[in-house]
CSV table of C-alpha atoms and ligand atoms in Angstrom, one decimal:
chain,number,residue,atom,x,y,z
A,25,MET,CA,-25.3,-5.1,-13.7
A,26,LEU,CA,-24.1,-8.3,-15.3
A,27,SER,CA,-20.5,-8.8,-14.5
A,28,GLY,CA,-18.8,-11.5,-12.6
A,29,TYR,CA,-15.2,-12.2,-13.3
A,30,LEU,CA,-12.9,-12.6,-10.3
A,31,GLY,CA,-10.1,-10.9,-12.2
A,32,ASP,CA,-12.2,-7.8,-12.4
A,33,THR,CA,-12.3,-7.5,-8.6
A,34,VAL,CA,-8.5,-6.9,-8.2
A,35,GLY,CA,-7.7,-3.4,-7.0
A,36,SER,CA,-9.9,-0.4,-6.1
A,37,THR,CA,-9.2,-1.3,-2.5
A,38,PRO,CA,-10.2,1.2,0.3
A,39,LEU,CA,-7.7,3.6,1.9
A,40,ILE,CA,-8.2,3.2,5.6
A,41,LYS,CA,-7.3,5.9,8.2
A,42,ILE,CA,-5.4,4.2,11.0
A,43,LYS,CA,-6.9,6.1,13.9
A,44,SER,CA,-4.6,5.1,16.7
A,45,LEU,CA,-1.5,6.0,14.8
A,46,SER,CA,-2.9,9.2,13.4
A,47,LYS,CA,-3.7,10.3,17.0
A,48,LEU,CA,-0.3,9.3,18.3
A,49,THR,CA,1.6,11.3,15.7
A,50,GLY,CA,-0.7,14.3,14.8
A,51,CYS,CA,-0.3,13.1,11.2
A,52,GLU,CA,-2.8,11.4,9.0
A,53,ILE,CA,-1.7,7.8,8.6
A,54,TYR,CA,-3.5,5.6,6.0
A,55,GLY,CA,-3.2,2.0,4.9
A,56,LYS,CA,-4.3,0.7,1.5
A,57,ALA,CA,-6.3,-2.4,2.3
A,58,GLU,CA,-4.8,-4.8,-0.2
A,59,PHE,CA,-5.8,-7.8,2.0
A,60,LEU,CA,-9.3,-7.2,0.4
A,61,ASN,CA,-8.2,-8.4,-3.0
A,62,PRO,CA,-9.8,-11.7,-4.1
A,63,GLY,CA,-6.6,-13.7,-3.4
A,64,GLY,CA,-6.1,-11.8,-0.2
A,65,SER,CA,-2.9,-9.8,-0.9
A,66,VAL,CA,-1.2,-7.0,-2.8
A,67,LYS,CA,0.3,-9.7,-5.1
A,68,ASP,CA,-3.0,-10.2,-6.9
A,69,ARG,CA,-2.1,-7.0,-8.7
A,70,ALA,CA,1.2,-8.3,-9.9
A,71,ALA,CA,-0.4,-11.6,-10.8
A,72,LEU,CA,-3.1,-9.9,-12.9
A,73,GLY,CA,-0.6,-7.6,-14.6
A,74,MET,CA,1.7,-10.5,-15.5
A,75,ILE,CA,-1.1,-12.8,-16.7
A,76,ARG,CA,-2.5,-10.0,-18.9
A,77,GLY,CA,1.0,-9.4,-20.3
A,78,PHE,CA,1.4,-13.1,-21.3
A,79,GLU,CA,-2.1,-13.1,-22.8
A,80,LYS,CA,-1.5,-10.0,-24.8
A,81,ARG,CA,1.8,-11.3,-26.2
A,82,GLY,CA,0.1,-14.7,-27.0
A,83,GLU,CA,2.5,-16.6,-24.7
A,84,LEU,CA,-0.2,-18.1,-22.6
A,85,LYS,CA,-3.2,-20.0,-24.0
A,86,PRO,CA,-6.1,-21.7,-22.3
A,87,GLY,CA,-4.8,-25.0,-20.9
A,88,GLY,CA,-1.4,-23.5,-20.5
A,89,THR,CA,0.6,-23.5,-17.3
A,90,ILE,CA,2.0,-20.7,-15.2
A,91,VAL,CA,5.1,-21.5,-13.1
A,92,GLU,CA,6.5,-19.2,-10.4
A,93,GLY,CA,8.9,-19.1,-7.5
A,94,THR,CA,7.2,-17.3,-4.6
A,95,ALA,CA,7.1,-16.9,-0.9
A,96,GLY,CA,3.4,-17.7,-1.3
A,97,ASN,CA,1.3,-14.7,-2.1
A,98,THR,CA,2.1,-14.3,-5.7
A,99,GLY,CA,1.3,-18.0,-6.1
A,100,ILE,CA,-2.0,-17.6,-4.4
A,101,GLY,CA,-2.8,-14.6,-6.6
A,102,LEU,CA,-1.8,-16.4,-9.8
A,103,ALA,CA,-3.8,-19.5,-8.8
A,104,THR,CA,-6.9,-17.4,-7.8
A,105,LEU,CA,-7.0,-15.7,-11.2
A,106,ALA,CA,-5.8,-18.7,-13.2
A,107,ALA,CA,-8.9,-20.9,-12.4
A,108,GLU,CA,-11.5,-18.9,-14.3
A,109,ARG,CA,-9.0,-18.5,-17.2
A,110,GLY,CA,-8.3,-22.2,-17.5
A,111,TYR,CA,-4.6,-22.2,-16.6
A,112,ARG,CA,-2.7,-24.6,-14.4
A,113,VAL,CA,-0.3,-23.3,-11.8
A,114,LYS,CA,3.0,-24.8,-10.5
A,115,ILE,CA,4.6,-23.1,-7.5
A,116,VAL,CA,8.1,-23.5,-6.0
A,117,ALA,CA,8.3,-22.0,-2.5
A,118,PRO,CA,10.8,-21.9,0.4
A,119,ASN,CA,9.8,-24.3,3.1
A,120,ASN,CA,10.0,-21.8,6.0
A,121,GLN,CA,6.8,-19.8,5.2
A,122,THR,CA,3.5,-20.3,7.1
A,123,GLU,CA,1.5,-23.5,6.7
A,124,GLU,CA,-1.6,-21.3,6.1
A,125,LYS,CA,-0.1,-20.2,2.8
A,126,TYR,CA,0.7,-23.7,1.7
A,127,THR,CA,-2.8,-24.8,2.7
A,128,LEU,CA,-4.3,-22.1,0.5
A,129,LEU,CA,-2.0,-22.9,-2.5
A,130,ARG,CA,-3.0,-26.6,-2.3
A,131,ALA,CA,-6.7,-25.7,-1.9
A,132,LEU,CA,-6.5,-23.7,-5.1
A,133,GLY,CA,-5.2,-26.8,-6.9
A,134,CYS,CA,-1.5,-25.7,-7.3
A,135,GLU,CA,1.2,-28.2,-7.8
A,136,LEU,CA,3.4,-27.1,-4.9
A,137,THR,CA,7.1,-27.9,-4.5
A,138,LEU,CA,8.7,-26.8,-1.2
A,139,VAL,CA,12.5,-26.3,-1.1
A,140,PRO,CA,15.0,-25.4,1.7
A,141,PRO,CA,15.7,-21.7,1.8
A,142,VAL,CA,19.2,-21.0,0.5
A,143,PRO,CA,21.1,-17.9,-0.7
A,144,PHE,CA,20.2,-16.6,-4.2
A,145,ARG,CA,23.6,-17.7,-5.6
A,146,ASP,CA,22.8,-21.3,-4.9
A,147,GLU,CA,21.2,-23.1,-7.9
A,148,ASN,CA,18.7,-24.7,-5.6
A,149,HIS,CA,17.1,-21.3,-4.6
A,150,PHE,CA,13.4,-21.4,-5.4
A,151,TYR,CA,13.8,-18.8,-8.1
A,152,HIS,CA,16.2,-20.9,-10.1
A,153,GLN,CA,14.2,-24.1,-9.5
A,154,ALA,CA,11.0,-22.4,-10.8
A,155,LYS,CA,12.9,-21.2,-13.9
A,156,ARG,CA,14.1,-24.8,-14.6
A,157,LEU,CA,10.6,-26.2,-13.9
A,158,ALA,CA,9.1,-23.8,-16.5
A,159,GLU,CA,11.6,-24.8,-19.1
A,160,ALA,CA,10.8,-28.4,-18.5
A,161,THR,CA,7.0,-28.0,-18.6
A,162,PRO,CA,5.4,-27.9,-22.1
A,163,GLY,CA,3.2,-24.9,-22.8
A,164,ALA,CA,4.4,-23.1,-19.6
A,165,VAL,CA,5.4,-19.6,-18.9
A,166,TRP,CA,7.7,-18.5,-16.0
A,167,ALA,CA,6.0,-15.5,-14.4
A,168,ASN,CA,9.4,-14.2,-13.0
A,169,GLN,CA,7.8,-11.5,-10.8
A,170,PHE,CA,11.2,-10.1,-9.7
A,171,GLU,CA,12.3,-9.2,-13.3
A,172,ASN,CA,9.0,-9.0,-15.1
A,173,PRO,CA,8.1,-5.3,-15.7
A,174,ASP,CA,4.4,-6.1,-15.9
A,175,ASN,CA,4.5,-6.4,-12.1
A,176,GLY,CA,5.7,-2.9,-11.3
A,177,ASN,CA,3.8,-1.3,-14.3
A,178,PHE,CA,0.5,-2.7,-13.0
A,179,HIS,CA,1.1,-0.8,-9.7
A,180,PHE,CA,1.9,2.3,-11.8
A,181,GLU,CA,-1.4,1.9,-13.7
A,182,THR,CA,-3.6,1.1,-10.7
A,183,THR,CA,-2.2,1.4,-7.1
A,184,GLY,CA,-0.5,4.7,-7.7
A,185,PRO,CA,-3.5,6.5,-9.3
A,186,GLU,CA,-5.8,5.0,-6.6
A,187,ILE,CA,-3.6,6.4,-3.8
A,188,TRP,CA,-3.4,9.8,-5.5
A,189,ALA,CA,-7.2,10.0,-5.9
A,190,GLN,CA,-8.2,8.5,-2.6
A,191,SER,CA,-5.9,10.9,-0.7
A,192,GLN,CA,-7.5,13.8,-2.6
A,193,GLU,CA,-4.0,14.5,-4.1
A,194,LYS,CA,-2.8,15.3,-0.6
A,195,VAL,CA,-0.3,12.4,0.0
A,196,ASP,CA,3.0,13.7,1.4
A,197,ILE,CA,4.9,10.5,2.2
A,198,PHE,CA,4.7,6.9,0.9
A,199,CYS,CA,6.5,4.1,2.7
A,200,MET,CA,6.7,0.4,1.6
A,201,SER,CA,8.8,-2.7,2.2
A,202,VAL,CA,10.4,-4.5,-0.8
A,203,GLY,CA,9.9,-8.0,-2.0
A,204,THR,CA,10.2,-7.8,-5.7
A,205,GLY,CA,10.1,-4.0,-5.6
A,206,GLY,CA,7.0,-4.0,-7.9
A,207,THR,CA,4.8,-2.1,-5.5
A,208,ILE,CA,7.2,0.5,-4.5
A,209,SER,CA,8.4,1.0,-8.0
A,210,GLY,CA,5.0,1.5,-9.6
A,211,VAL,CA,3.6,3.6,-6.8
A,212,SER,CA,6.7,5.8,-6.4
A,213,ARG,CA,7.0,6.4,-10.1
A,214,TYR,CA,3.3,7.4,-10.3
A,215,LEU,CA,3.2,9.6,-7.2
A,216,LYS,CA,6.5,11.5,-8.2
A,217,SER,CA,5.0,12.0,-11.7
A,218,LYS,CA,2.2,13.9,-10.0
A,219,ASN,CA,4.2,15.7,-7.3
A,220,GLU,CA,8.0,15.4,-7.3
A,221,ASN,CA,8.1,16.5,-3.6
A,222,ILE,CA,6.3,13.4,-2.3
A,223,GLU,CA,8.8,11.5,-0.1
A,224,VAL,CA,9.3,7.8,-0.6
A,225,TYR,CA,10.7,5.5,2.1
A,226,ALA,CA,11.9,1.9,1.4
A,227,VAL,CA,11.2,0.0,4.6
A,228,ASP,CA,13.7,-2.8,5.4
A,229,PRO,CA,13.6,-5.7,7.9
A,230,ASP,CA,16.7,-7.1,9.5
A,231,GLY,CA,18.4,-9.7,7.3
A,232,SER,CA,17.7,-7.6,4.1
A,233,GLY,CA,20.2,-5.5,2.1
A,234,ILE,CA,17.9,-2.8,0.6
A,235,ALA,CA,18.8,-0.2,3.2
A,236,SER,CA,22.6,-0.7,2.8
A,237,TYR,CA,22.1,-0.8,-1.0
A,238,LEU,CA,20.4,2.6,-0.9
A,239,GLU,CA,23.1,4.0,1.5
A,240,ARG,CA,26.2,2.7,-0.2
A,241,SER,CA,25.3,0.6,-3.2
A,242,GLU,CA,26.1,-2.7,-1.7
A,243,PHE,CA,23.8,-5.4,-0.3
A,244,VAL,CA,24.9,-6.1,3.2
A,245,ALA,CA,22.6,-7.5,5.9
A,246,THR,CA,22.7,-8.1,9.6
A,247,GLY,CA,20.4,-10.2,11.8
A,248,SER,CA,17.3,-12.0,10.6
A,249,SER,CA,13.5,-11.5,10.4
A,250,ILE,CA,10.4,-13.5,10.7
A,251,THR,CA,8.6,-11.3,8.2
A,252,GLU,CA,7.6,-13.1,4.9
A,253,GLY,CA,7.6,-11.9,1.3
A,254,ILE,CA,9.9,-9.0,1.9
A,255,GLY,CA,13.6,-8.4,2.1
A,256,ILE,CA,16.1,-9.0,-0.7
A,257,MET,CA,19.9,-9.2,-1.2
A,258,ARG,CA,20.0,-8.3,-4.9
A,259,LEU,CA,18.9,-5.5,-7.3
A,260,THR,CA,15.8,-6.7,-9.1
A,261,GLU,CA,14.6,-5.2,-12.4
A,262,ASN,CA,11.4,-4.0,-10.6
A,263,PHE,CA,13.2,-2.3,-7.7
A,264,LYS,CA,15.7,-0.7,-10.1
A,265,SER,CA,13.1,1.7,-11.4
A,266,ALA,CA,11.7,2.6,-7.9
A,267,ARG,CA,12.0,6.3,-6.9
A,268,VAL,CA,13.2,6.1,-3.3
A,269,ASP,CA,14.4,9.0,-1.2
A,270,PHE,CA,15.2,7.3,2.1
A,271,PRO,CA,15.7,3.8,3.5
A,272,LEU,CA,14.2,3.0,6.9
A,273,ARG,CA,15.2,-0.1,8.9
A,274,VAL,CA,12.6,-1.6,11.2
A,275,PRO,CA,13.4,-4.5,13.6
A,276,ASP,CA,11.0,-7.4,14.1
A,277,GLN,CA,10.3,-6.3,17.7
A,278,ASP,CA,8.7,-3.0,16.4
A,279,MET,CA,6.8,-5.0,13.8
A,280,ILE,CA,5.4,-7.5,16.4
A,281,ASP,CA,4.5,-4.6,18.8
A,282,MET,CA,2.6,-2.9,15.9
A,283,CYS,CA,1.0,-6.1,14.8
A,284,HIS,CA,-0.6,-6.7,18.2
A,285,HIS,CA,-1.3,-3.0,18.8
A,286,LEU,CA,-3.3,-2.8,15.5
A,287,ALA,CA,-5.4,-5.9,16.3
A,288,ARG,CA,-6.4,-4.6,19.7
A,289,ASN,CA,-6.7,-0.9,19.0
A,290,ASP,CA,-7.8,-0.6,15.4
A,291,GLY,CA,-9.5,-3.9,14.7
A,292,LEU,CA,-6.9,-4.6,12.0
A,293,VAL,CA,-5.3,-8.1,12.1
A,294,LEU,CA,-2.5,-7.8,9.6
A,295,GLY,CA,0.4,-9.8,8.2
A,296,SER,CA,4.0,-9.1,9.0
A,297,SER,CA,4.9,-6.8,6.1
A,298,ALA,CA,1.8,-4.7,6.7
A,299,ALA,CA,2.8,-4.4,10.4
A,300,LEU,CA,6.4,-3.5,9.4
A,301,ASN,CA,5.0,-0.8,7.0
A,302,LEU,CA,2.9,0.7,9.7
A,303,ALA,CA,5.7,0.6,12.3
A,304,ALA,CA,7.7,2.6,9.7
A,305,ALA,CA,4.8,5.0,9.2
A,306,LEU,CA,4.7,5.5,13.0
A,307,LYS,CA,8.4,6.4,13.1
A,308,ILE,CA,8.0,8.8,10.2
A,309,GLY,CA,4.9,10.3,11.7
A,310,LEU,CA,6.8,10.9,15.0
A,311,LYS,CA,9.6,12.6,13.1
A,312,HIS,CA,6.9,15.0,11.7
A,313,LYS,CA,4.9,15.2,14.9
A,314,ASN,CA,1.7,17.4,14.7
A,315,SER,CA,2.4,18.4,11.1
A,316,ASN,CA,-0.8,16.8,9.7
A,317,LYS,CA,1.3,15.2,7.0
A,318,VAL,CA,-0.5,12.5,5.0
A,319,ILE,CA,1.4,9.3,5.2
A,320,VAL,CA,0.3,6.3,3.1
A,321,THR,CA,1.4,2.7,3.2
A,322,ILE,CA,0.3,-0.7,2.0
A,323,LEU,CA,-1.6,-3.3,4.1
A,324,CYS,CA,-0.1,-6.2,2.1
A,325,ASP,CA,-2.1,-9.1,3.5
A,326,HIS,CA,-4.2,-10.3,6.5
A,327,GLY,CA,-2.9,-11.7,9.8
A,328,SER,CA,-5.0,-14.9,9.4
A,329,ARG,CA,-2.3,-16.0,6.9
A,330,TYR,CA,0.2,-16.0,9.9
A,331,PHE,CA,-1.8,-17.2,12.9
A,332,THR,CA,0.7,-20.0,13.5
A,333,LYS,CA,3.5,-17.4,13.9
A,334,LEU,CA,2.5,-13.8,14.6
A,335,PHE,CA,-0.3,-14.7,17.0
A,336,ASN,CA,1.2,-17.9,18.4
A,337,GLN,CA,2.6,-17.2,21.9
A,338,ASP,CA,4.9,-20.3,21.8
A,339,PHE,CA,6.4,-19.3,18.5
A,340,LEU,CA,6.9,-15.7,19.7
A,341,LYS,CA,8.4,-16.8,23.0
A,342,ASP,CA,10.8,-19.0,21.1
A,343,LYS,CA,11.9,-16.1,18.9
A,344,ASN,CA,12.2,-13.8,21.9
A,345,LEU,CA,9.5,-11.5,20.4
A,346,ILE,CA,7.1,-10.7,23.2
A,347,PRO,CA,4.6,-7.9,22.1
A,348,ARG,CA,5.1,-4.7,24.0
A,349,ALA,CA,2.6,-1.8,24.3
A,350,ILE,CA,3.3,1.1,22.0
A,351,PRO,CA,3.7,4.2,24.2
A,352,GLY,CA,0.9,6.6,23.7
B,423,PMP,N1,4.2,-8.2,1.6
B,423,PMP,C1,3.9,-9.4,1.4
B,423,PMP,C2,3.1,-10.2,2.4
B,423,PMP,C3,4.3,-10.0,0.2
B,423,PMP,O1,4.0,-11.3,-0.1
B,423,PMP,C4,5.1,-9.2,-0.8
B,423,PMP,C5,5.5,-9.8,-2.1
B,423,PMP,N2,6.4,-10.9,-2.0
B,423,PMP,C6,5.4,-7.9,-0.4
B,423,PMP,C7,4.9,-7.4,0.8
B,423,PMP,C8,6.3,-7.1,-1.3
B,423,PMP,O2,5.7,-6.6,-2.5
B,423,PMP,P1,6.5,-6.4,-3.8
B,423,PMP,O3,6.9,-7.7,-4.3
B,423,PMP,O4,5.6,-5.6,-4.7
B,423,PMP,O5,7.7,-5.6,-3.4
């Protein structure tokens, strides 16, 4: 078979049964292995969806530039796919993400601007800086993953149908954290279109306002989190269309316990949002103990992207996050 475009390898990721958590709960807990995408994260799907949208509308031509504000993974996805299509990529990112992601972005030839993390209302937030950079760059498009519907719609067209088919139409519960809301929007819309009774949980770290928004329509957050790429304090266009039944708050301690548990017990070295998602899946599974319910979540990226934080004892000690064993 003669084929060979990197862009064609996005998606169709395996759905992996998480043995240790399934055993602990008497449910079937599965993770969609998005870390196996060519750029190494779930954001490759958003990147491909948005690039195709710009191409279809004639807004992006070979030699053109894609600009984006991103915690890292969307930039890595865009740069991974841009190379073979002949686009340049300029990224504005907050300066508190892992060095591993910056190294990847630079290796892929991105022009990378790091800015201090500030609240969204501040004009220096990476989102606003990326918008201004796109306006100032001739022949550039601003990907705008938070508001761009091609992000969530690509998950409706691919991630949702894959989960439905791979679970043999048996998925009962889907849980996912929220960055732009693209994944939870597309997947929840698709799954509910197949079976209205499928329950959807939005998983929220400390320092994010999604849970309070779902409970009482206002973005209020307490505490903070070392997770990356998730947690927001505003209603994005992509999250607006998500079909969510319940919020579920998960503190960092549970995330770090899960992160180390999965590495040792399941051979899965995962990033912080994937660990948070599976910590949520464990809580949901224990609520439905021995029901055999099929619970699906997203393994957003790989732990090697976070070695300097999640698997660095000095960093963890400094954050007062010492991994504890999960009771079995
Ligand atoms: N996990 C990671 C590691 C991410 O980078 C992102 C995206 N920022 C998400 C989860 C959330 O995905 P989405 O933007 O589709 O809500």
